[in-house]
Amino acid sequence: MSNNKKRCFSTDFLGLFLIAGLIYGCAAMKSPEGGPRDETPPKVLKMTPENLTTNFNAKKIIIEFDEYIKLNNEFKEFSISPELEKVPELRAKLRRLEITLPDTLEKNTTYTLNFGKSIVDLNEANELKNFNYAFATGPTLDSLSISGNVTNALTGEAELEATVFILPLSRDSLFGKKRAPIFTLTDSSGNFKLNNLKKDTYKIYALKEKNGDRIYQQISDEIGFIKEAFVLDKNIDSIRLFVFKEVASEFRVNDRKLNADGSIFMSFNKPLTNPDLTVISPSSVDQGKFFQFNKTKDSVNLWLADLSFDSVKVAVKNEGKILDTVKFTRSKRDTYNRVVNITDNLEGGNLNPYKDLTISFNFPVKSIDESKILLLEDSIPRKFTLVKDSTNFLKYHIKYKWRAKEQYILLVRENAVNVMFDAKNKEIKKTFTLADAGDYGSLTLTVETPDTAKSYILEIVNKDNQIISSHPITKKTIVKLTNYKQGIYFGRIVYDTNKNGIWDTGNLKLGTQPEAIWYNTKELSIRANWDRAEVVTIPLVPPLPLPKPKEQLPRNNVPKPAPSNNNQPTGFGGAPGNRN
């Protein structure tokens, strides 16, 4: 009987334990997971003292937000103008930001605190961009403003989050050496506005930066500027800035490395015109070398047949002149892993019916056993011709009379290809179909010039602004684009001022702007199995490109240039090529 009671007690106790666990589990419900991600930045609820306060004498500013905040890169993002010897102290406390000011504020002065992107919410780090707080220690507040737009000089697209800043002419010598305190970021349409400015003479710049330090780094940043200083004595609302990547004045090797496969890679800070490489020490290593520059001639791959050296010096030349000498070192115990890779020109498993099938290798080829390369059509081996490319020794063309709607297999058997260092390929199989010729069309453009004494360049670009073809234009010319894949294309005209056949970028030191480009807004779509004809009439003077997304800016209130002894144009409201 006692045993039965014990068993009943144990069972009842276990049941109660399970029920209690279920109740506790229900009571301790977790917050629901998932749902849309919070993408809203913190919102300002209250500022003490209020923004734009005059006769300001507070020691601390308190800004309250609708959610918990934190500071991110405040030492880089935050600035105060005019600058102070002692920087204000910023502290984030839950939903509040406290700014403690030093005791060195000037009398009758307007101060602007620019927080950049330093204020973010605690959980998702959503940035409160372009937040400013201004106050005056006297009875009046500086109230002048500058607004405008920033556009990419090459593509004509609006620049998002470009940094626009002004420097008083008296402090312009600090450009590139110290962060500018008066700055703002452009919105998605490239528009910007600087507020609470005082009457002064300024220079203005725009930066598209990599690291966001508001200091121009020529190697990585894009720059836009207006050469002439201007007097700010009334609001300005029509500034146009065009950012561009400046070509370095002095040649430099940016990157250099001896790869794990024994090859050498180098990249440069500027493209070259007629480059060459020579191994100058040990000179015997120069024999049997191979090198291939990329399309823009600003990087190169080098293969040396003799890797017995401890160190090697390679001279980088252009137009026969040595630009730099680069040294590489290795240990004789070094080993290399060489894998032969084969790439092709197939597009999603389809071959352009108007092109050869091309295969490219990652090493110079010593020999190819063509008996080990099979081209199968309907599983039947077919005869083809293998031809080495005339300009790229890494590329080969497979010539064959391709047939529509047929399935093809290219089989490169193991050890078919013997490359430098006697490395050989693994078996590679590529299956593809000939693309439908009906998916391709043609476009004929009749290009009419306004001045036969000048030179132009017609560039056809796709919707990603990649150049598809380029054509020099000096007179009325008919350009035919035959058998292009259907898609959306655009034409743009480069005003080739120096007649060198390429688009030339600007130079900050010389104060020159990029060559002007006219962006033809008419879509030059190529339809499948269709021949289209259009006329392109080049305007005598390139009109300003409309930013994309297109938002027409006001063209009035052109700023007044500062006094100058020369007659240089100010650059406001003009096309890039007309601002020198």
Coordinates of C-alpha atoms in Angstrom, one line a residue:
M1 CA 0.0 0.0 0.0
S2 CA 2.8 2.4 0.9
N3 CA 4.6 1.6 -2.4
N4 CA 1.4 2.5 -4.3
K5 CA 1.2 5.8 -2.5
K6 CA 4.8 6.6 -3.3
R7 CA 4.2 5.8 -6.9
C8 CA 1.1 8.0 -7.0
F9 CA 2.9 10.8 -5.2
S10 CA 5.8 10.6 -7.7
T11 CA 3.4 10.6 -10.7
D12 CA 1.4 13.5 -9.3
F13 CA 4.6 15.5 -8.6
L14 CA 6.0 14.9 -12.1
G15 CA 2.7 16.0 -13.6
L16 CA 2.7 19.2 -11.5
F17 CA 6.3 19.9 -12.5
L18 CA 5.5 19.6 -16.2
I19 CA 2.4 21.8 -15.9
A20 CA 4.5 24.4 -14.0
G21 CA 7.1 24.3 -16.7
L22 CA 4.5 24.8 -19.4
I23 CA 3.0 27.8 -17.5
Y24 CA 6.5 29.3 -17.0
G25 CA 7.3 28.8 -20.6
C26 CA 4.1 30.6 -21.7
A27 CA 4.7 33.4 -19.1
A28 CA 8.3 34.0 -20.3
M29 CA 7.3 34.7 -23.9
K30 CA 10.1 36.0 -26.1
S31 CA 9.8 39.1 -28.3
P32 CA 8.8 38.1 -31.8
E33 CA 11.7 37.5 -34.1
G34 CA 12.0 38.6 -37.7
G35 CA 9.9 41.4 -39.2
P36 CA 11.1 44.4 -41.2
R37 CA 14.5 45.8 -40.4
D38 CA 14.5 49.3 -38.8
E39 CA 15.9 51.7 -41.4
T40 CA 14.8 54.9 -39.8
P41 CA 17.5 57.2 -38.3
P42 CA 17.0 58.8 -34.9
K43 CA 14.6 61.7 -34.8
V44 CA 15.3 64.9 -32.9
L45 CA 12.5 65.6 -30.3
K46 CA 14.0 68.6 -28.4
M47 CA 17.1 70.8 -28.3
T48 CA 18.1 72.8 -25.3
P49 CA 18.9 75.7 -25.9
E50 CA 16.9 75.7 -29.1
N51 CA 18.6 75.5 -32.5
L52 CA 19.5 79.0 -34.0
T53 CA 19.6 80.6 -30.6
T54 CA 21.0 84.1 -30.4
N55 CA 22.9 85.7 -27.5
F56 CA 23.9 82.2 -26.6
N57 CA 25.7 81.8 -23.3
A58 CA 25.0 78.1 -22.3
K59 CA 27.9 75.8 -21.3
K60 CA 26.1 72.7 -22.5
I61 CA 23.7 71.7 -25.3
I62 CA 21.3 68.8 -24.8
I63 CA 19.6 67.1 -27.8
E64 CA 16.9 64.5 -27.1
F65 CA 16.0 61.8 -29.6
D66 CA 13.1 59.3 -30.0
E67 CA 15.3 56.3 -29.5
Y68 CA 18.6 55.2 -27.9
I69 CA 21.6 56.6 -29.8
K70 CA 25.4 56.1 -29.9
L71 CA 28.2 58.0 -31.5
N72 CA 30.1 56.6 -34.5
N73 CA 33.5 58.0 -35.7
E74 CA 32.7 61.3 -34.0
F75 CA 36.3 62.4 -34.1
K76 CA 36.2 62.1 -37.9
E77 CA 32.6 63.2 -38.6
F78 CA 32.0 66.0 -36.1
S79 CA 33.2 69.6 -36.7
I80 CA 32.5 73.1 -35.4
S81 CA 32.9 76.2 -37.5
P82 CA 34.7 78.5 -36.7
E83 CA 37.2 76.0 -35.4
L84 CA 38.1 76.0 -31.7
E85 CA 41.4 75.2 -30.1
K86 CA 39.5 72.9 -27.7
V87 CA 37.0 70.6 -29.4
P88 CA 33.5 70.4 -27.7
E89 CA 33.0 67.1 -25.8
L90 CA 30.2 64.8 -27.1
R91 CA 28.6 62.2 -24.8
A92 CA 25.7 59.9 -25.8
K93 CA 23.4 58.9 -22.8
L94 CA 20.5 56.7 -23.7
R95 CA 18.2 59.0 -25.8
R96 CA 20.3 62.1 -25.2
L97 CA 23.3 63.7 -26.7
E98 CA 25.2 66.2 -24.5
I99 CA 27.7 68.6 -26.0
T100 CA 29.9 70.4 -23.5
L101 CA 31.4 73.6 -24.9
P102 CA 34.7 75.2 -24.0
D103 CA 35.0 78.6 -22.4
T104 CA 36.7 80.1 -25.5
L105 CA 33.7 81.2 -27.6
E106 CA 34.2 84.5 -29.5
K107 CA 31.7 87.3 -29.0
N108 CA 29.2 88.2 -31.7
T109 CA 30.0 85.0 -33.7
T110 CA 27.8 82.4 -35.3
Y111 CA 29.0 78.8 -34.6
T112 CA 27.8 75.8 -36.6
L113 CA 28.1 72.3 -35.2
N114 CA 28.1 69.7 -38.0
F115 CA 27.6 66.1 -36.9
G116 CA 28.1 64.5 -40.3
K117 CA 27.1 60.8 -39.9
S118 CA 28.3 60.5 -36.3
I119 CA 24.8 60.1 -34.7
V120 CA 23.3 56.6 -35.2
D121 CA 20.6 54.6 -33.4
L122 CA 21.8 51.9 -31.0
N123 CA 20.5 48.8 -32.6
E124 CA 20.8 49.1 -36.4
A125 CA 23.3 52.0 -36.6
N126 CA 21.0 54.0 -38.9
E127 CA 22.8 57.3 -39.6
L128 CA 21.3 60.7 -39.0
K129 CA 22.9 62.5 -41.9
N130 CA 23.7 66.2 -42.3
F131 CA 22.4 67.2 -38.9
N132 CA 23.5 70.7 -37.9
Y133 CA 23.1 72.9 -34.8
A134 CA 23.8 76.6 -35.0
F135 CA 23.9 79.4 -32.5
A136 CA 25.2 83.0 -32.2
T137 CA 26.9 84.5 -29.2
G138 CA 25.6 87.9 -30.4
P139 CA 22.2 89.3 -31.3
T140 CA 22.4 88.2 -35.0
L141 CA 22.9 84.9 -36.7
D142 CA 24.7 84.4 -40.0
S143 CA 22.1 83.4 -42.5
L144 CA 23.7 83.1 -45.9
S145 CA 23.5 79.8 -47.8
I146 CA 24.9 78.0 -50.8
S147 CA 23.2 75.2 -52.6
G148 CA 23.6 73.3 -55.8
N149 CA 24.3 69.9 -57.3
V150 CA 27.2 67.5 -57.8
T151 CA 27.4 65.3 -60.9
N152 CA 29.9 62.8 -62.1
A153 CA 31.8 64.4 -65.0
L154 CA 32.1 61.2 -67.0
T155 CA 28.7 59.5 -66.5
G156 CA 26.5 62.5 -65.9
E157 CA 24.9 60.8 -62.9
A158 CA 24.1 62.6 -59.7
E159 CA 26.6 61.8 -56.9
L160 CA 25.1 60.4 -53.7
E161 CA 26.9 61.3 -50.4
A162 CA 29.6 63.4 -52.1
T163 CA 31.2 65.7 -49.5
V164 CA 30.8 69.4 -50.4
F165 CA 32.8 71.9 -48.4
I166 CA 33.9 75.5 -48.6
L167 CA 37.0 77.2 -47.4
P168 CA 37.5 80.9 -46.7
L169 CA 40.1 82.1 -49.3
S170 CA 42.4 83.0 -46.4
R171 CA 42.4 79.3 -45.3
D172 CA 42.5 77.7 -48.8
S173 CA 46.2 76.8 -48.3
L174 CA 44.9 74.1 -45.8
F175 CA 43.2 72.2 -48.6
G176 CA 44.4 68.6 -48.6
K177 CA 46.1 69.0 -45.2
K178 CA 43.3 69.5 -42.7
R179 CA 39.6 68.5 -42.6
A180 CA 37.3 71.3 -43.6
P181 CA 34.8 72.2 -40.9
I182 CA 32.1 73.7 -43.2
F183 CA 30.7 70.7 -45.1
T184 CA 27.6 68.8 -46.1
L185 CA 26.7 65.6 -48.0
T186 CA 24.7 65.4 -51.2
D187 CA 21.3 63.6 -51.3
S188 CA 20.3 60.9 -53.8
S189 CA 19.8 63.5 -56.5
G190 CA 23.2 65.1 -55.9
N191 CA 21.7 68.2 -54.3
F192 CA 23.4 69.9 -51.4
K193 CA 22.9 73.0 -49.2
L194 CA 25.2 74.8 -46.7
N195 CA 23.5 77.1 -44.2
N196 CA 24.4 79.7 -41.6
L197 CA 27.3 81.1 -43.6
K198 CA 28.9 84.5 -43.1
K199 CA 29.8 87.0 -45.7
D200 CA 33.3 86.1 -47.0
T201 CA 35.3 85.1 -50.0
Y202 CA 35.3 81.3 -50.4
K203 CA 36.5 78.5 -52.6
I204 CA 34.3 75.4 -53.0
Y205 CA 35.1 71.7 -53.5
A206 CA 33.3 68.4 -53.8
L207 CA 34.9 65.0 -52.9
K208 CA 33.7 61.5 -53.6
E209 CA 35.8 59.8 -50.9
K210 CA 36.9 56.3 -49.9
N211 CA 37.6 56.9 -46.2
G212 CA 35.4 60.0 -45.5
D213 CA 38.1 62.1 -43.8
R214 CA 37.3 65.2 -45.9
I215 CA 40.9 65.4 -46.9
Y216 CA 41.6 64.9 -50.6
Q217 CA 43.6 61.7 -51.4
Q218 CA 44.4 61.8 -55.1
I219 CA 45.1 58.1 -55.3
S220 CA 41.6 57.1 -54.3
D221 CA 39.2 60.1 -54.3
E222 CA 37.3 61.9 -57.0
I223 CA 37.5 65.7 -56.9
G224 CA 35.3 68.5 -58.2
F225 CA 36.0 72.2 -57.8
I226 CA 35.6 75.7 -59.1
K227 CA 38.8 77.4 -59.9
E228 CA 37.9 81.0 -59.0
A229 CA 37.1 82.1 -55.5
F230 CA 33.7 83.9 -55.1
V231 CA 32.3 86.5 -52.8
L232 CA 29.3 85.3 -50.7
D233 CA 27.1 88.3 -50.0
K234 CA 23.7 86.8 -50.8
N235 CA 22.2 83.3 -51.1
I236 CA 23.5 81.2 -54.0
D237 CA 21.4 78.4 -55.3
S238 CA 22.9 77.3 -58.7
I239 CA 26.4 75.9 -58.1
R240 CA 27.2 72.9 -60.4
L241 CA 30.2 70.8 -59.4
F242 CA 31.5 67.9 -61.5
V243 CA 33.7 65.3 -59.8
F244 CA 36.3 63.4 -61.7
K245 CA 39.2 61.0 -61.0
E246 CA 42.4 63.0 -61.5
V247 CA 45.3 61.4 -63.3
A248 CA 48.4 61.6 -61.1
S249 CA 51.1 63.9 -62.3
E250 CA 53.9 61.7 -61.0
F251 CA 54.0 58.0 -61.9
R252 CA 54.0 55.5 -59.0
V253 CA 53.6 51.8 -58.6
N254 CA 50.5 51.3 -56.4
D255 CA 50.7 47.6 -55.8
R256 CA 53.4 44.9 -56.4
K257 CA 53.4 41.3 -55.4
L258 CA 55.1 38.0 -56.2
N259 CA 52.1 35.6 -56.6
A260 CA 51.8 32.1 -55.2
D261 CA 52.1 30.7 -58.7
G262 CA 55.4 32.5 -59.4
S263 CA 54.0 35.3 -61.5
I264 CA 54.4 39.0 -60.7
F265 CA 51.7 41.6 -60.6
M266 CA 52.0 45.4 -60.6
S267 CA 49.4 48.1 -60.7
F268 CA 50.1 51.8 -61.4
N269 CA 48.5 55.1 -60.3
K270 CA 48.0 56.2 -63.9
P271 CA 47.5 54.6 -67.4
L272 CA 50.5 54.4 -69.7
T273 CA 50.6 55.0 -73.4
N274 CA 53.3 52.7 -74.7
P275 CA 54.5 50.6 -71.7
D276 CA 57.3 48.1 -71.5
L277 CA 59.1 46.0 -68.9
T278 CA 62.8 45.1 -68.7
V279 CA 64.5 42.9 -66.1
I280 CA 67.7 44.9 -65.4
S281 CA 69.1 42.7 -62.6
P282 CA 70.1 40.0 -63.1
S283 CA 70.0 40.8 -66.8
S284 CA 70.0 37.1 -67.7
V285 CA 66.5 36.7 -66.3
D286 CA 65.1 39.2 -68.9
Q287 CA 65.4 36.4 -71.5
G288 CA 62.3 34.3 -71.8
K289 CA 60.0 36.7 -69.9
F290 CA 56.4 37.3 -70.8
F291 CA 54.2 40.2 -69.8
Q292 CA 50.6 41.3 -70.5
F293 CA 49.2 44.8 -69.7
N294 CA 45.5 45.2 -69.1
K295 CA 43.3 47.1 -71.5
T296 CA 43.7 50.4 -69.8
K297 CA 47.5 49.9 -69.4
D298 CA 47.6 50.6 -65.7
S299 CA 48.5 47.1 -64.5
V300 CA 50.6 44.2 -65.7
N301 CA 51.2 40.5 -65.2
L302 CA 54.8 39.3 -65.6
W303 CA 56.1 35.8 -65.9
L304 CA 59.8 35.0 -65.6
A305 CA 61.0 31.7 -66.9
D306 CA 64.1 31.8 -64.6
L307 CA 63.1 31.8 -60.9
S308 CA 66.5 31.0 -59.5
F309 CA 67.2 34.5 -58.3
D310 CA 67.3 35.8 -54.7
S311 CA 66.1 39.2 -55.9
V312 CA 65.2 40.8 -59.2
K313 CA 64.8 44.4 -60.4
V314 CA 62.2 45.2 -63.0
A315 CA 62.2 48.5 -64.9
V316 CA 58.8 49.9 -65.8
K317 CA 59.0 52.0 -69.0
N318 CA 56.8 54.2 -71.0
E319 CA 57.7 55.5 -74.5
G320 CA 61.1 54.0 -74.0
K321 CA 61.8 56.0 -70.7
I322 CA 62.3 54.3 -67.3
L323 CA 59.6 55.5 -64.9
D324 CA 60.4 53.3 -61.9
T325 CA 62.4 50.3 -60.8
V326 CA 60.7 47.7 -58.7
K327 CA 62.5 45.0 -56.6
F328 CA 61.2 41.6 -55.8
T329 CA 62.8 39.1 -53.5
R330 CA 62.3 35.3 -53.0
S331 CA 63.8 32.4 -51.1
K332 CA 65.2 29.5 -53.1
R333 CA 63.1 27.3 -50.8
D334 CA 59.9 28.9 -52.1
T335 CA 57.5 26.5 -53.8
Y336 CA 54.7 27.5 -56.1
N337 CA 51.2 26.2 -56.7
R338 CA 50.3 26.3 -60.4
V339 CA 46.8 25.6 -61.6
V340 CA 46.0 26.1 -65.2
N341 CA 42.7 27.9 -65.5
I342 CA 40.7 28.3 -68.8
T343 CA 38.1 31.0 -69.2
D344 CA 35.8 31.7 -72.2
N345 CA 33.6 34.3 -73.8
L346 CA 30.3 32.5 -73.3
E347 CA 27.4 34.5 -71.9
G348 CA 25.2 32.3 -69.7
G349 CA 26.0 29.2 -71.7
N350 CA 25.4 30.9 -75.0
L351 CA 27.8 31.9 -77.7
N352 CA 27.4 35.1 -79.7
P353 CA 26.6 33.8 -83.2
Y354 CA 28.7 36.6 -84.7
K355 CA 31.8 35.8 -82.7
D356 CA 34.4 33.0 -82.4
L357 CA 34.5 30.9 -79.2
T358 CA 37.6 32.2 -77.4
I359 CA 39.4 30.5 -74.5
S360 CA 42.0 32.2 -72.4
F361 CA 44.7 30.9 -70.1
N362 CA 46.3 32.3 -66.9
F363 CA 49.9 31.3 -68.1
P364 CA 51.8 31.8 -71.3
V365 CA 51.2 28.6 -73.4
K366 CA 54.2 26.6 -74.5
S367 CA 52.3 24.0 -76.6
I368 CA 48.8 22.7 -77.2
D369 CA 48.1 19.1 -78.2
E370 CA 45.1 19.8 -80.5
S371 CA 44.3 16.1 -80.7
K372 CA 43.2 16.3 -77.0
I373 CA 40.8 19.2 -77.7
L374 CA 37.4 18.0 -78.9
L375 CA 34.5 20.0 -80.3
L376 CA 31.3 18.0 -80.3
E377 CA 28.1 18.9 -82.2
D378 CA 25.2 16.5 -81.4
S379 CA 27.8 14.3 -79.7
I380 CA 29.8 14.0 -83.0
P381 CA 33.4 15.3 -83.1
R382 CA 33.8 18.2 -85.6
K383 CA 36.9 19.7 -87.2
F384 CA 37.8 23.3 -86.1
T385 CA 40.7 25.7 -86.4
L386 CA 42.5 26.9 -83.3
V387 CA 44.1 30.4 -83.8
K388 CA 46.2 32.4 -81.4
D389 CA 45.1 35.9 -80.8
S390 CA 47.3 38.5 -82.5
T391 CA 47.5 40.9 -79.6
N392 CA 46.9 38.8 -76.5
F393 CA 49.1 35.7 -76.2
L394 CA 46.9 34.3 -73.5
K395 CA 43.9 34.1 -75.8
Y396 CA 43.0 31.6 -78.5
H397 CA 40.1 31.5 -81.0
I398 CA 38.2 28.4 -82.0
K399 CA 36.9 29.0 -85.5
Y400 CA 34.0 26.9 -86.7
K401 CA 30.8 27.3 -88.8
W402 CA 28.4 27.3 -85.9
R403 CA 24.8 26.1 -86.5
A404 CA 21.7 27.6 -85.0
K405 CA 19.9 25.8 -82.2
E406 CA 22.6 23.1 -81.9
Q407 CA 24.1 21.9 -78.6
Y408 CA 27.9 22.0 -78.4
I409 CA 30.5 20.6 -76.1
L410 CA 34.1 21.7 -75.9
L411 CA 36.2 19.1 -74.2
V412 CA 39.8 19.9 -73.2
R413 CA 41.3 16.7 -72.0
E414 CA 43.9 16.4 -69.3
N415 CA 47.4 17.5 -70.3
A416 CA 46.2 19.0 -73.5
V417 CA 47.8 22.4 -72.7
N418 CA 51.4 22.8 -71.5
V419 CA 52.1 26.2 -70.1
M420 CA 55.1 28.0 -68.7
F421 CA 56.9 26.0 -65.9
D422 CA 55.6 22.8 -67.6
A423 CA 52.2 23.0 -65.7
K424 CA 49.4 21.2 -67.4
N425 CA 45.6 21.4 -67.3
K426 CA 43.0 19.2 -65.7
E427 CA 40.2 18.0 -67.9
I428 CA 37.7 20.8 -68.7
K429 CA 34.3 20.5 -70.2
K430 CA 32.2 23.4 -71.5
T431 CA 28.6 22.9 -72.8
F432 CA 27.0 25.7 -74.7
T433 CA 24.4 26.6 -77.4
L434 CA 24.7 29.1 -80.2
A435 CA 22.6 32.1 -79.3
D436 CA 19.7 33.0 -81.6
A437 CA 20.8 35.4 -84.3
G438 CA 17.3 36.9 -84.0
D439 CA 18.2 38.3 -80.6
Y440 CA 20.7 40.7 -82.3
G441 CA 20.1 43.9 -84.2
S442 CA 21.9 46.8 -85.8
L443 CA 22.0 50.6 -85.3
T444 CA 23.1 53.1 -87.8
L445 CA 24.0 56.6 -86.6
T446 CA 24.5 59.6 -88.8
V447 CA 26.7 62.0 -86.7
E448 CA 26.6 65.7 -87.8
T449 CA 29.3 68.0 -86.4
P450 CA 28.9 71.8 -85.7
D451 CA 32.5 72.7 -86.5
T452 CA 34.7 70.6 -88.8
A453 CA 37.8 72.3 -87.3
K454 CA 37.2 70.6 -84.0
S455 CA 37.4 66.9 -82.9
Y456 CA 34.8 64.8 -81.1
I457 CA 34.5 61.3 -79.9
L458 CA 31.2 59.3 -80.1
E459 CA 31.0 56.7 -77.3
I460 CA 28.2 54.1 -77.1
V461 CA 27.6 53.0 -73.6
N462 CA 25.2 50.5 -72.1
K463 CA 22.8 51.2 -69.2
D464 CA 25.7 50.5 -66.7
N465 CA 27.8 53.3 -68.4
Q466 CA 30.3 50.7 -69.8
I467 CA 31.7 51.8 -73.1
I468 CA 30.7 49.4 -75.9
S469 CA 32.3 51.2 -78.8
S470 CA 34.2 54.4 -79.4
H471 CA 34.5 56.4 -82.7
P472 CA 36.6 59.6 -83.5
I473 CA 34.5 62.2 -85.3
T474 CA 35.9 65.2 -87.2
K475 CA 33.2 65.6 -89.9
K476 CA 29.8 64.2 -90.8
T477 CA 30.2 60.5 -90.2
I478 CA 28.1 57.4 -90.5
V479 CA 28.7 54.9 -87.7
K480 CA 27.1 51.4 -88.0
L481 CA 26.8 49.1 -85.0
T482 CA 26.2 45.7 -86.6
N483 CA 24.9 42.6 -84.8
Y484 CA 24.7 44.0 -81.3
K485 CA 22.7 42.1 -78.6
Q486 CA 19.3 43.7 -78.0
G487 CA 19.4 46.1 -75.1
I488 CA 19.4 49.7 -74.0
Y489 CA 22.3 51.9 -75.2
F490 CA 23.1 55.6 -75.0
G491 CA 25.4 57.8 -77.0
R492 CA 27.6 60.5 -75.5
I493 CA 29.9 63.0 -77.3
V494 CA 33.3 63.9 -75.9
Y495 CA 34.5 67.4 -77.0
D496 CA 38.1 66.3 -77.7
T497 CA 39.7 69.7 -77.2
N498 CA 43.3 68.5 -77.6
K499 CA 42.5 66.1 -80.4
N500 CA 44.2 63.1 -78.8
G501 CA 41.3 60.7 -79.3
I502 CA 40.5 60.1 -75.6
W503 CA 38.5 61.8 -72.8
D504 CA 40.9 63.8 -70.7
T505 CA 40.2 64.3 -67.0
G506 CA 40.9 67.5 -65.1
N507 CA 43.8 68.7 -62.9
L508 CA 43.4 70.3 -59.6
K509 CA 46.8 71.9 -59.4
L510 CA 46.5 73.4 -62.9
G511 CA 42.9 74.3 -62.3
T512 CA 41.7 72.6 -65.4
Q513 CA 38.3 70.8 -65.7
P514 CA 37.7 67.6 -67.6
E515 CA 36.9 67.7 -71.3
A516 CA 33.2 68.4 -71.8
I517 CA 30.8 65.6 -72.5
W518 CA 27.3 65.9 -74.1
Y519 CA 25.0 63.2 -72.9
N520 CA 22.4 62.5 -75.5
T521 CA 19.3 61.8 -73.5
K522 CA 17.7 59.8 -76.4
E523 CA 17.7 56.1 -75.7
L524 CA 19.4 54.2 -78.6
S525 CA 17.7 50.9 -77.9
I526 CA 18.7 48.0 -80.2
R527 CA 15.8 45.7 -80.9
A528 CA 16.0 42.0 -81.8
N529 CA 16.3 41.4 -85.6
W530 CA 15.9 45.0 -86.3
D531 CA 17.9 47.7 -88.2
R532 CA 17.5 51.1 -86.6
A533 CA 18.7 54.5 -88.0
E534 CA 19.1 57.7 -86.0
V535 CA 20.7 61.1 -86.5
V536 CA 22.9 62.6 -83.8
T537 CA 23.5 66.3 -84.1
I538 CA 26.3 67.5 -81.9
P539 CA 25.6 70.9 -80.3
L540 CA 28.1 73.6 -80.8
V541 CA 28.4 74.1 -77.0
P542 CA 27.6 71.1 -74.7
P543 CA 24.6 71.8 -72.5
L544 CA 24.8 71.0 -68.9
P545 CA 23.8 67.4 -68.2
L546 CA 20.7 66.9 -66.1
P547 CA 21.5 64.9 -63.0
K548 CA 20.1 61.4 -62.9
P549 CA 17.6 61.2 -61.3
K550 CA 16.7 64.3 -63.3
E551 CA 16.0 67.3 -61.2
Q552 CA 16.4 70.7 -62.9
L553 CA 18.2 73.1 -60.7
P554 CA 17.5 76.9 -60.7
R555 CA 19.8 78.8 -62.9
N556 CA 19.6 82.2 -61.3
N557 CA 21.6 83.9 -58.6
V558 CA 24.9 83.1 -60.2
P559 CA 27.6 84.0 -57.6
K560 CA 29.8 87.0 -58.0
P561 CA 33.5 86.1 -58.6
A562 CA 36.2 87.5 -56.4
P563 CA 38.4 90.2 -57.9
S564 CA 41.0 88.7 -60.1
N565 CA 43.8 90.0 -62.3
N566 CA 43.1 87.4 -65.0
N567 CA 40.0 86.8 -67.1
Q568 CA 39.4 83.2 -66.2
P569 CA 35.7 82.2 -66.3
T570 CA 34.2 81.4 -62.9
G571 CA 32.8 78.0 -63.8
F572 CA 29.4 78.6 -62.4
G573 CA 26.6 77.5 -64.6
G574 CA 28.9 76.4 -67.5
A575 CA 29.7 73.0 -68.9
P576 CA 32.7 71.1 -67.6
G577 CA 34.8 71.7 -70.7
N578 CA 34.3 75.5 -70.6
R579 CA 35.7 75.9 -67.1
N580 CA 39.5 76.1 -67.2

